[in-house]
Coordinates of C-alpha atoms in Angstrom, one line a residue:
Chain A
M1 CA 140.4 84.9 76.5
I2 CA 141.8 85.5 80.0
A3 CA 141.6 89.2 79.3
R4 CA 138.0 88.9 78.4
V5 CA 137.2 86.9 81.6
L6 CA 139.1 89.5 83.7
R7 CA 137.1 92.3 82.0
W8 CA 133.9 90.5 82.7
C9 CA 134.9 90.1 86.4
A10 CA 135.9 93.8 86.5
R11 CA 132.5 94.7 85.4
L12 CA 130.9 92.5 87.9
W13 CA 132.8 93.4 91.0
V14 CA 131.7 97.0 90.7
V15 CA 128.2 95.9 91.6
P16 CA 129.0 94.5 95.1
V17 CA 131.3 97.4 95.8
V18 CA 128.5 99.9 95.1
L19 CA 126.1 97.9 97.1
V20 CA 128.4 97.7 100.1
L21 CA 129.1 101.5 99.9
W22 CA 125.4 102.1 99.6
E23 CA 124.7 99.9 102.6
L24 CA 127.3 101.6 104.7
A25 CA 126.3 105.1 103.7
T26 CA 122.6 104.6 104.4
R27 CA 123.3 102.8 107.7
A28 CA 125.6 105.7 108.8
M29 CA 122.9 108.3 107.8
A30 CA 120.1 106.4 109.5
H31 CA 117.7 108.6 107.6
P32 CA 114.2 107.2 107.2
F33 CA 114.0 108.5 103.6
F34 CA 117.1 106.4 102.7
P35 CA 116.8 102.8 103.9
P36 CA 119.8 100.5 103.4
P37 CA 119.7 98.2 100.3
S38 CA 119.5 95.1 102.5
V39 CA 116.2 96.5 104.0
I40 CA 115.0 97.4 100.5
V41 CA 115.7 93.9 99.1
G42 CA 114.1 92.2 102.1
H43 CA 111.0 94.4 101.7
M44 CA 110.9 93.7 97.9
R45 CA 110.9 90.0 98.6
E46 CA 108.1 90.4 101.1
L47 CA 106.1 92.5 98.7
W48 CA 106.5 90.6 95.4
F49 CA 108.6 87.5 95.6
T50 CA 106.8 85.2 98.1
G51 CA 105.3 83.0 95.3
S52 CA 106.1 79.5 94.3
P53 CA 109.3 78.7 92.3
A54 CA 107.1 77.6 89.4
R55 CA 105.9 81.2 89.0
L56 CA 109.5 82.5 89.3
W57 CA 108.6 83.3 93.0
L58 CA 106.3 86.1 91.9
N59 CA 103.3 86.4 94.2
D60 CA 99.8 87.6 93.3
T61 CA 100.6 91.2 93.9
A62 CA 103.5 91.0 91.5
L63 CA 101.5 89.1 88.9
G64 CA 98.7 91.6 89.3
N65 CA 100.9 94.6 88.5
F66 CA 104.1 93.7 86.6
P67 CA 102.6 92.1 83.4
Q68 CA 100.1 95.0 83.1
S69 CA 102.8 97.6 83.4
L70 CA 105.2 95.9 81.0
G71 CA 102.4 95.1 78.5
R72 CA 101.3 98.8 78.4
L73 CA 104.9 99.9 78.0
L74 CA 105.6 97.5 75.1
A75 CA 102.2 98.2 73.5
G76 CA 102.9 102.0 73.6
W77 CA 106.4 101.4 72.3
V78 CA 105.3 99.2 69.4
L79 CA 102.6 101.7 68.4
A80 CA 105.0 104.6 68.6
G81 CA 107.5 102.5 66.6
V82 CA 105.1 101.7 63.8
G83 CA 103.6 105.2 63.7
G84 CA 106.9 107.0 64.0
V85 CA 108.6 104.9 61.3
T86 CA 105.6 105.3 58.9
I87 CA 105.2 109.0 59.3
G88 CA 109.0 109.6 59.6
V89 CA 109.9 107.8 56.4
A90 CA 107.1 109.5 54.6
L91 CA 108.3 112.9 55.8
G92 CA 111.9 112.0 54.9
R93 CA 111.1 111.0 51.4
S94 CA 108.6 113.7 50.6
P95 CA 109.8 117.4 50.8
L96 CA 106.3 118.5 50.1
L97 CA 104.8 116.6 53.0
H98 CA 107.6 117.7 55.2
R99 CA 106.8 121.4 54.4
F100 CA 103.1 120.9 55.2
L101 CA 103.4 118.8 58.3
D102 CA 106.6 120.1 59.9
P103 CA 105.0 123.0 61.9
I104 CA 102.3 120.6 63.3
I105 CA 104.9 118.0 64.2
Q106 CA 107.2 120.6 65.9
F107 CA 104.2 121.8 67.9
G108 CA 103.3 118.3 68.9
R109 CA 106.8 117.5 69.9
A110 CA 107.0 120.5 72.1
L111 CA 104.1 119.4 74.3
P112 CA 105.2 117.4 77.3
A113 CA 103.2 114.2 77.6
P114 CA 102.8 114.6 81.5
A115 CA 101.2 118.0 80.9
L116 CA 98.6 116.4 78.6
L117 CA 97.6 113.7 81.1
P118 CA 94.4 115.4 82.2
M119 CA 93.4 115.6 78.5
F120 CA 94.2 111.9 78.0
L121 CA 92.3 111.1 81.2
A122 CA 89.3 113.0 79.9
L123 CA 89.5 111.3 76.5
F124 CA 90.2 107.7 77.5
S125 CA 89.3 107.6 81.2
T126 CA 91.5 105.8 83.7
G127 CA 92.9 102.6 82.4
T128 CA 95.1 100.9 79.8
R129 CA 93.9 102.9 76.8
M130 CA 94.8 106.2 78.5
Q131 CA 98.2 104.9 79.6
I132 CA 99.1 103.5 76.1
A133 CA 98.0 106.8 74.6
T134 CA 100.1 108.8 77.0
I135 CA 103.2 106.6 76.4
T136 CA 102.7 106.5 72.6
F137 CA 102.3 110.3 72.3
G138 CA 105.3 111.0 74.5
I139 CA 107.8 108.6 72.8
V140 CA 106.8 108.7 69.1
W141 CA 109.0 111.8 68.5
P142 CA 112.5 110.4 68.7
V143 CA 111.5 107.5 66.4
L144 CA 109.7 109.9 64.0
F145 CA 112.6 112.4 63.7
N146 CA 115.3 109.7 63.4
A147 CA 113.3 107.8 60.8
A148 CA 112.8 111.0 58.8
D149 CA 116.5 111.8 59.1
G150 CA 117.5 108.3 58.0
A151 CA 115.1 108.2 55.1
R152 CA 116.3 111.6 53.9
G153 CA 119.9 110.4 54.0
V154 CA 119.6 107.4 51.7
E155 CA 122.3 107.4 49.0
P156 CA 120.8 108.8 45.8
L157 CA 123.0 106.4 43.9
H158 CA 121.3 103.4 45.5
L159 CA 117.9 104.7 44.6
D160 CA 118.9 105.5 41.0
T161 CA 120.3 102.0 40.6
A162 CA 117.1 100.6 41.9
R163 CA 115.1 102.6 39.5
V164 CA 117.3 101.5 36.6
F165 CA 116.7 97.9 37.6
G166 CA 112.9 98.6 37.6
L167 CA 112.2 98.1 41.3
T168 CA 108.7 99.1 42.3
R169 CA 108.0 101.8 44.9
G170 CA 107.3 99.1 47.5
Q171 CA 110.4 97.2 46.7
R172 CA 112.5 100.4 46.9
L173 CA 111.0 101.1 50.3
L174 CA 111.7 97.7 51.7
R175 CA 115.0 97.0 50.1
I176 CA 116.7 100.3 49.9
I177 CA 115.1 103.0 52.1
L178 CA 114.2 101.1 55.2
P179 CA 117.5 99.1 55.5
S180 CA 119.5 102.3 54.9
A181 CA 117.5 104.2 57.5
A182 CA 117.6 101.3 60.0
P183 CA 120.5 102.4 62.1
K184 CA 118.9 105.7 62.8
I185 CA 115.5 104.1 63.3
F186 CA 117.0 101.8 65.9
A187 CA 118.7 104.7 67.7
G188 CA 115.3 106.4 67.9
L189 CA 113.6 103.2 69.1
R190 CA 116.2 102.8 71.8
L191 CA 115.7 106.3 73.1
S192 CA 112.0 106.0 73.1
L193 CA 112.2 102.7 75.1
S194 CA 113.7 104.5 78.1
L195 CA 111.2 107.3 77.7
A196 CA 108.4 104.8 77.7
L197 CA 109.4 103.5 81.1
I198 CA 109.2 107.1 82.6
L199 CA 105.8 107.8 81.0
M200 CA 104.5 104.4 82.1
V201 CA 105.3 105.4 85.8
I202 CA 103.7 108.8 85.4
A203 CA 100.6 107.5 83.7
E204 CA 100.2 104.8 86.4
F205 CA 100.2 107.4 89.2
F206 CA 96.7 108.1 88.1
S207 CA 95.7 104.4 87.8
T208 CA 94.5 101.6 90.1
E209 CA 97.3 99.1 89.4
G210 CA 100.8 98.8 88.0
I211 CA 104.3 99.5 89.2
G212 CA 103.7 103.3 89.2
F213 CA 100.5 102.9 91.2
Q214 CA 102.4 100.8 93.8
L215 CA 105.1 103.4 94.0
R216 CA 102.5 106.1 94.7
A217 CA 100.6 104.0 97.2
A218 CA 103.9 103.3 99.0
Q219 CA 104.7 107.0 99.1
R220 CA 101.3 107.7 100.6
A221 CA 101.6 105.0 103.2
F222 CA 105.1 106.4 104.1
D223 CA 106.4 102.9 103.3
L224 CA 109.8 104.2 102.2
P225 CA 111.5 100.8 101.7
G226 CA 108.5 100.1 99.4
V227 CA 109.1 103.3 97.5
W228 CA 112.7 102.3 97.0
G229 CA 111.7 98.8 96.1
A230 CA 109.6 100.1 93.2
I231 CA 112.5 102.4 92.2
V232 CA 115.0 99.5 92.2
L233 CA 112.4 97.4 90.2
L234 CA 112.1 100.1 87.6
G235 CA 115.9 100.4 87.4
V236 CA 116.2 96.7 86.8
L237 CA 113.4 96.7 84.3
G238 CA 115.0 99.6 82.4
Y239 CA 118.3 97.7 82.3
L240 CA 116.7 94.5 81.1
L241 CA 114.7 96.3 78.4
N242 CA 117.8 98.0 77.2
Q243 CA 119.8 94.8 77.1
G244 CA 117.0 93.0 75.3
F245 CA 116.8 95.8 72.8
L246 CA 120.6 95.8 72.2
F247 CA 120.4 92.0 71.5
L248 CA 117.7 92.5 69.0
E249 CA 119.3 95.5 67.4
K250 CA 122.6 93.6 67.0
R251 CA 120.8 90.8 65.2
A252 CA 118.7 93.1 63.0
L253 CA 121.6 95.3 62.0
T254 CA 124.1 92.4 61.4
W255 CA 121.6 90.9 59.0
H256 CA 121.3 94.3 57.4
D257 CA 125.0 94.7 57.1
A258 CA 125.5 91.3 55.6
K259 CA 122.9 91.9 53.0
M260 CA 124.2 95.3 52.0
Chain B
M1 CA 120.3 113.6 107.7
S2 CA 123.3 115.9 107.3
D3 CA 121.2 118.3 105.1
I4 CA 118.5 118.5 107.8
R5 CA 121.1 119.0 110.5
R6 CA 122.8 121.7 108.4
L7 CA 119.4 123.3 107.9
S8 CA 118.5 123.2 111.5
V9 CA 122.0 124.7 112.3
L10 CA 121.3 127.4 109.8
C11 CA 117.9 128.0 111.4
V12 CA 119.4 128.3 114.9
A13 CA 122.1 130.6 113.6
A14 CA 119.5 132.7 111.9
L15 CA 117.5 132.9 115.0
L16 CA 120.5 133.8 117.1
L17 CA 121.3 136.6 114.6
T18 CA 117.8 138.0 114.6
A19 CA 117.8 137.7 118.4
C20 CA 121.1 139.7 118.5
G21 CA 119.9 142.2 116.0
G22 CA 116.9 143.0 118.2
G23 CA 119.1 143.4 121.2
G24 CA 117.6 146.8 122.1
N25 CA 114.6 145.4 123.9
P26 CA 115.5 142.4 126.1
A27 CA 112.0 142.0 127.5
S28 CA 110.5 141.2 124.1
Q29 CA 113.3 138.8 123.4
S30 CA 112.5 136.5 126.3
T31 CA 108.7 136.5 125.6
G32 CA 108.4 136.7 121.8
P33 CA 108.2 133.7 119.5
E34 CA 111.6 132.2 118.5
K35 CA 110.5 132.0 114.8
T36 CA 108.3 134.9 113.8
E37 CA 107.6 133.9 110.2
I38 CA 105.5 130.8 109.9
R39 CA 104.6 129.1 106.6
I40 CA 101.5 127.0 106.7
G41 CA 100.6 124.4 104.1
M42 CA 96.8 123.8 103.8
L43 CA 94.2 122.2 101.6
P44 CA 91.7 124.6 100.0
L45 CA 88.9 123.4 102.3
P46 CA 86.5 125.3 104.6
E47 CA 88.1 123.5 107.6
V48 CA 91.1 125.8 107.5
A49 CA 89.1 129.0 107.6
P50 CA 90.3 129.8 111.1
I51 CA 93.8 130.3 109.7
Q52 CA 92.5 132.9 107.2
L53 CA 90.5 134.5 110.0
A54 CA 93.5 134.7 112.3
I55 CA 95.4 136.4 109.5
D56 CA 92.6 138.8 108.6
K57 CA 91.7 139.7 112.2
G58 CA 95.3 140.2 113.2
Y59 CA 95.4 137.4 115.8
F60 CA 98.7 136.1 114.5
A61 CA 100.1 139.6 114.3
A62 CA 99.1 140.2 117.9
E63 CA 101.1 137.2 118.9
G64 CA 104.1 138.4 116.9
L65 CA 103.7 135.9 114.1
K66 CA 103.8 136.6 110.4
V67 CA 101.9 133.8 108.7
R68 CA 102.1 132.9 105.0
T69 CA 99.9 130.2 103.6
E70 CA 100.4 127.8 100.8
L71 CA 97.8 125.5 99.2
I72 CA 98.6 121.8 99.0
S73 CA 96.9 118.8 97.5
G74 CA 97.1 116.4 100.4
G75 CA 98.7 115.8 103.7
A76 CA 100.9 113.0 102.6
A77 CA 102.0 114.8 99.4
A78 CA 103.1 117.8 101.4
M79 CA 104.8 115.9 104.2
P80 CA 108.3 116.1 102.6
D81 CA 107.9 119.9 102.6
L82 CA 107.3 119.8 106.3
V83 CA 110.4 117.6 106.8
S84 CA 112.6 119.8 104.7
G85 CA 111.5 122.9 106.5
K86 CA 109.8 124.5 103.5
L87 CA 106.6 124.5 105.6
D88 CA 106.6 125.1 109.3
V89 CA 103.0 124.0 110.0
L90 CA 101.1 121.4 107.9
H91 CA 97.3 121.0 107.8
S92 CA 97.1 117.2 107.4
N93 CA 94.5 114.5 107.8
Y94 CA 95.1 112.4 110.9
V95 CA 95.6 109.1 109.0
S96 CA 98.6 110.5 106.9
A97 CA 100.0 112.1 110.1
L98 CA 99.8 108.9 112.1
L99 CA 101.2 106.8 109.2
A100 CA 104.2 109.2 108.9
S101 CA 104.7 109.1 112.6
A102 CA 104.3 105.3 113.1
S103 CA 106.5 104.5 110.2
G104 CA 109.3 106.6 111.8
T105 CA 109.5 108.7 108.6
V106 CA 109.1 112.0 110.5
K107 CA 108.7 112.8 114.1
I108 CA 105.7 115.1 114.3
K109 CA 103.7 116.9 116.9
V110 CA 100.0 117.7 116.5
V111 CA 99.7 121.3 117.7
G112 CA 96.0 121.9 117.0
D113 CA 92.8 120.4 115.7
A114 CA 91.2 121.5 112.5
Y115 CA 88.0 119.8 112.1
A116 CA 85.7 117.0 113.3
A117 CA 83.2 115.7 110.8
Q118 CA 79.7 116.9 110.8
P119 CA 76.9 115.3 108.8
G120 CA 77.0 116.5 105.2
N121 CA 80.7 117.6 105.3
F122 CA 82.0 114.7 103.2
L123 CA 79.9 112.8 100.7
L124 CA 80.4 109.9 98.4
M125 CA 78.8 110.9 95.1
T126 CA 77.9 109.2 91.9
K127 CA 77.1 110.6 88.4
K128 CA 73.5 111.3 87.6
G129 CA 71.8 108.0 86.5
S130 CA 74.6 105.8 87.8
P131 CA 73.6 102.2 88.5
I132 CA 75.4 102.5 91.9
T133 CA 72.6 103.2 94.4
R134 CA 73.8 101.5 97.6
V135 CA 77.2 101.1 99.3
A136 CA 77.0 97.4 98.5
D137 CA 77.0 98.2 94.8
L138 CA 80.6 99.6 95.1
K139 CA 82.2 96.1 94.5
G140 CA 84.8 96.4 91.8
R141 CA 84.2 100.2 91.3
T142 CA 86.7 103.0 91.2
I143 CA 86.6 105.6 93.9
G144 CA 88.3 108.9 93.6
V145 CA 90.1 110.2 96.7
N146 CA 92.5 113.1 97.1
T147 CA 95.3 111.0 98.5
L148 CA 95.8 107.2 98.7
N149 CA 96.1 105.6 102.2
N150 CA 94.6 108.6 104.0
I151 CA 91.4 109.4 105.9
S152 CA 89.4 109.1 102.7
T153 CA 90.4 105.5 102.0
L154 CA 90.2 104.6 105.7
S155 CA 86.7 106.0 106.1
V156 CA 85.5 104.4 102.9
S157 CA 86.9 101.1 104.2
A158 CA 84.9 101.5 107.4
L159 CA 81.8 102.4 105.4
L160 CA 82.1 99.2 103.3
K161 CA 82.3 96.9 106.2
P162 CA 78.6 96.8 107.2
A163 CA 77.8 96.3 103.5
G164 CA 79.9 93.1 103.6
L165 CA 82.7 94.5 101.4
R166 CA 86.5 94.6 102.0
P167 CA 88.8 97.5 101.0
D168 CA 90.2 95.2 98.3
D169 CA 86.8 95.0 96.7
V170 CA 87.1 98.6 95.4
K171 CA 89.8 100.5 93.6
F172 CA 91.1 103.9 94.8
V173 CA 92.6 106.5 92.5
E174 CA 94.1 109.8 93.3
R175 CA 92.6 113.1 92.0
P176 CA 92.9 116.5 93.6
F177 CA 89.6 117.7 95.0
P178 CA 89.1 120.5 92.5
E179 CA 89.4 118.0 89.6
M180 CA 87.2 115.4 91.2
A181 CA 83.8 116.5 89.8
G182 CA 85.3 116.5 86.3
A183 CA 86.7 113.0 86.9
L184 CA 83.3 111.8 87.9
D185 CA 81.6 113.4 85.0
S186 CA 83.9 111.9 82.4
G187 CA 83.8 108.5 83.9
Q188 CA 87.4 108.3 85.2
V189 CA 85.9 107.4 88.6
D190 CA 82.6 105.7 89.4
V191 CA 82.3 107.3 92.8
A192 CA 83.9 110.5 94.1
L193 CA 84.7 111.4 97.6
L194 CA 83.8 115.1 97.8
P195 CA 84.1 117.4 100.7
E196 CA 82.4 120.8 101.0
P197 CA 82.2 122.9 98.9
F198 CA 83.0 120.6 96.0
H199 CA 80.0 118.4 96.6
Q200 CA 77.6 121.3 96.3
A201 CA 79.3 122.4 93.1
A202 CA 79.1 118.8 91.7
A203 CA 75.4 118.5 92.6
R204 CA 74.6 121.9 91.1
T205 CA 76.5 121.8 87.9
L206 CA 76.6 118.1 87.1
G207 CA 73.6 116.8 88.9
A208 CA 75.8 114.5 91.0
V209 CA 73.9 112.3 93.4
T210 CA 74.8 111.5 97.0
L211 CA 75.4 107.8 97.6
S212 CA 76.3 108.1 101.3
D213 CA 77.5 110.5 103.9
L214 CA 81.0 109.4 104.8
F215 CA 81.1 110.1 108.5
T216 CA 78.0 108.5 109.9
G217 CA 77.2 105.7 112.3
P218 CA 80.5 104.5 113.8
L219 CA 82.3 107.3 112.1
A220 CA 80.1 110.1 113.4
D221 CA 82.0 113.1 114.9
F222 CA 85.2 111.6 113.5
P223 CA 88.3 113.8 113.8
I224 CA 89.4 114.7 110.2
A225 CA 92.5 116.8 110.3
G226 CA 94.9 118.7 112.5
Y227 CA 97.9 121.0 112.3
L228 CA 101.3 119.4 112.5
V229 CA 104.8 120.6 113.1
T230 CA 108.0 118.5 113.3
E231 CA 109.2 117.5 116.7
T232 CA 112.4 119.6 116.1
F233 CA 110.3 122.7 115.4
A234 CA 108.3 122.1 118.5
Q235 CA 111.4 121.8 120.6
Q236 CA 113.3 124.7 119.1
S237 CA 110.4 127.1 118.8
P238 CA 108.0 126.4 121.7
K239 CA 106.9 130.0 122.0
S240 CA 106.1 130.2 118.3
V241 CA 104.0 127.1 118.7
A242 CA 102.2 128.5 121.7
A243 CA 101.6 131.7 119.9
F244 CA 100.2 129.9 116.9
Q245 CA 98.0 127.8 119.2
R246 CA 96.6 130.9 121.0
A247 CA 95.8 132.7 117.7
L248 CA 94.3 129.6 116.1
R249 CA 92.1 128.9 119.1
K250 CA 90.8 132.5 119.1
A251 CA 90.1 132.3 115.4
T252 CA 88.4 128.9 115.8
E253 CA 86.1 130.3 118.5
L254 CA 85.2 133.1 116.1
A255 CA 84.5 130.6 113.3
R256 CA 82.3 128.6 115.6
S257 CA 80.2 131.5 116.7
N258 CA 80.0 133.5 113.5
T259 CA 79.3 131.8 110.2
A260 CA 79.3 135.0 108.2
E261 CA 83.0 135.6 109.1
V262 CA 83.8 132.1 107.8
T263 CA 82.0 132.5 104.5
A264 CA 83.8 135.8 104.0
A265 CA 87.2 134.2 104.8
L266 CA 86.6 131.4 102.4
Q267 CA 86.6 133.8 99.4
K268 CA 90.2 134.6 100.2
Y269 CA 91.8 131.2 99.7
T270 CA 89.2 129.1 97.8
K271 CA 87.1 129.7 94.7
I272 CA 83.8 129.2 96.7
D273 CA 81.2 131.6 95.6
Q274 CA 78.8 133.3 98.0
E275 CA 75.9 131.2 96.9
T276 CA 77.6 127.9 97.6
A277 CA 79.1 129.2 100.8
A278 CA 75.6 130.0 102.0
T279 CA 74.5 126.3 101.5
M280 CA 77.4 124.8 103.3
K281 CA 77.1 123.0 106.6
L282 CA 79.9 124.5 108.7
G283 CA 80.5 124.0 112.3
G284 CA 83.0 121.2 112.8
F285 CA 85.7 123.6 113.7
S286 CA 87.5 122.3 116.8
T287 CA 89.5 124.3 119.3
A288 CA 91.3 121.4 121.0
V289 CA 92.6 118.0 120.1
D290 CA 90.6 115.2 121.9
P291 CA 93.2 112.4 122.5
A292 CA 90.4 109.8 122.8
R293 CA 89.0 110.8 119.4
V294 CA 92.3 110.7 117.7
Q295 CA 93.0 107.4 119.3
R296 CA 89.8 106.1 117.5
V297 CA 91.5 107.0 114.2
A298 CA 94.6 105.0 115.1
D299 CA 92.6 102.1 116.3
L300 CA 90.6 102.0 113.0
M301 CA 93.9 102.2 111.1
L302 CA 95.1 99.1 113.1
E303 CA 91.8 97.3 112.2
F304 CA 92.3 97.9 108.5
G305 CA 96.0 97.1 108.4
Y306 CA 97.2 100.7 108.0
L307 CA 99.2 100.2 111.2
K308 CA 100.9 97.0 112.1
Q309 CA 100.6 97.5 115.9
R310 CA 98.7 99.8 118.2
F311 CA 99.8 103.4 118.2
E312 CA 99.5 105.6 121.2
V313 CA 98.5 109.0 119.9
S314 CA 99.3 110.7 123.1
S315 CA 103.0 110.4 122.1
I316 CA 102.5 112.9 119.2
L317 CA 100.2 115.4 120.9
A318 CA 102.0 118.7 121.6
G319 CA 101.4 120.5 124.9
G320 CA 98.5 122.9 124.6
A321 CA 97.0 121.0 121.6
S322 CA 94.4 119.2 123.7
G323 CA 94.1 121.9 126.3

């Protein structure tokens, strides 16, 4: 117990040490492109956290940008998850389908989503649809390949047993294939979540609101603490998303392990 | 900081070495430019035609300068390249230059003027058949500009004011000028800010309609852009700067007096065809920075919140720029 508390503290004290070092280093450098963290935090509060406590101190600017960004990120991620798992499992279970679709999928995977932005812009115009399309296209691949890999690697014995017991195709999919592929699917989903954050920022550079837009506007206004504020915000958001995902994954896979 | 310091040390060392190497002729050493190879970042717009003219006519060469140009997408986007020394001279709009300077991001000097707006140089355009027919209709609309928080957004803000609108009433998105007509056509933007020659092309190929001239009324004769160097560069290479200024001024005078020379120069660094070039309204080329005019930009920036306090532009004007 004491050891665990100590470990917890050890993990926490690194944070202030890093912050102090960062503060000292940037103050020593006095370079306008690298403002000290104290300046960045002060500026972040000014920019986004001057609201009332009832709204978690978020002001109108924050509420006009954060939920939109997060919503698009999650929408793109969910779409990529559903699409990736569906296509991936189908590919993993059907060698014929794999043979036909693999060249197309390899081609699609090789295209960098940021390079396709002008095309998405032409197709969907500026706005949420274009951003979700960019995110989804860019992050579907890790889910798809992992799901295919997971579905391909299901124990043949399990499937044979299921067949003997007269399980329908649907039942086999839900009870055998998906649970067995779940660890791989979750690995793909976790990878795509961090990619989603990157693509969200890139897509929002071409938008009129969102965290990415604020980052670009701050760059153009030479508001460097503002640029760093957006970067810190993105880092925190990425950390929180990952922690949230790990929490969900643990629950989902524990349930799966217990049932197996 | 250490990187920049190291870089400047390297630059000085390189200069010393070249100076030592050319030791045979002490006279040319004391009069020639400190840095003979100059890289200029510029937008693919007609206003930088004098740079191309000075290269073609050998004005830079006559001053002992070897000039290379690089096309950029906006003054603010290319500012880091100026700071890092990748570019020696940057063609930038005054708003981005003043913002960079006032925020303390980079200490710059304006070494020359590029262009002052003439009627028809910069237009706000809509798609054919657009419901937007007056400036007042812009409420809630998306306007395409090449760079956020630059002279485009500032001048649009100034244009909105008499129509009773605030800058917050419209949305600005970034698109490079060459992509702007496409963005307008596909509905990515409701209104596009288009300089020459892009507005002629948009009108001819897409039937784009002019909503308003951008620099009219209180913005008539507005200074658009100038040429910047870092303060360090200005201090370390004053003769290079002076040589650049002389060649630029000579080329600008040629550009002002001879339109045919300008249209020929345009073919070299833009994709402007002869037909479009013939319909362009050229003539805003400016040989000297007018401090009072640039101060107007800074004052307008203060009015629209781009600057927190009044900025004295004289502090960033290099000797010889306003001459």
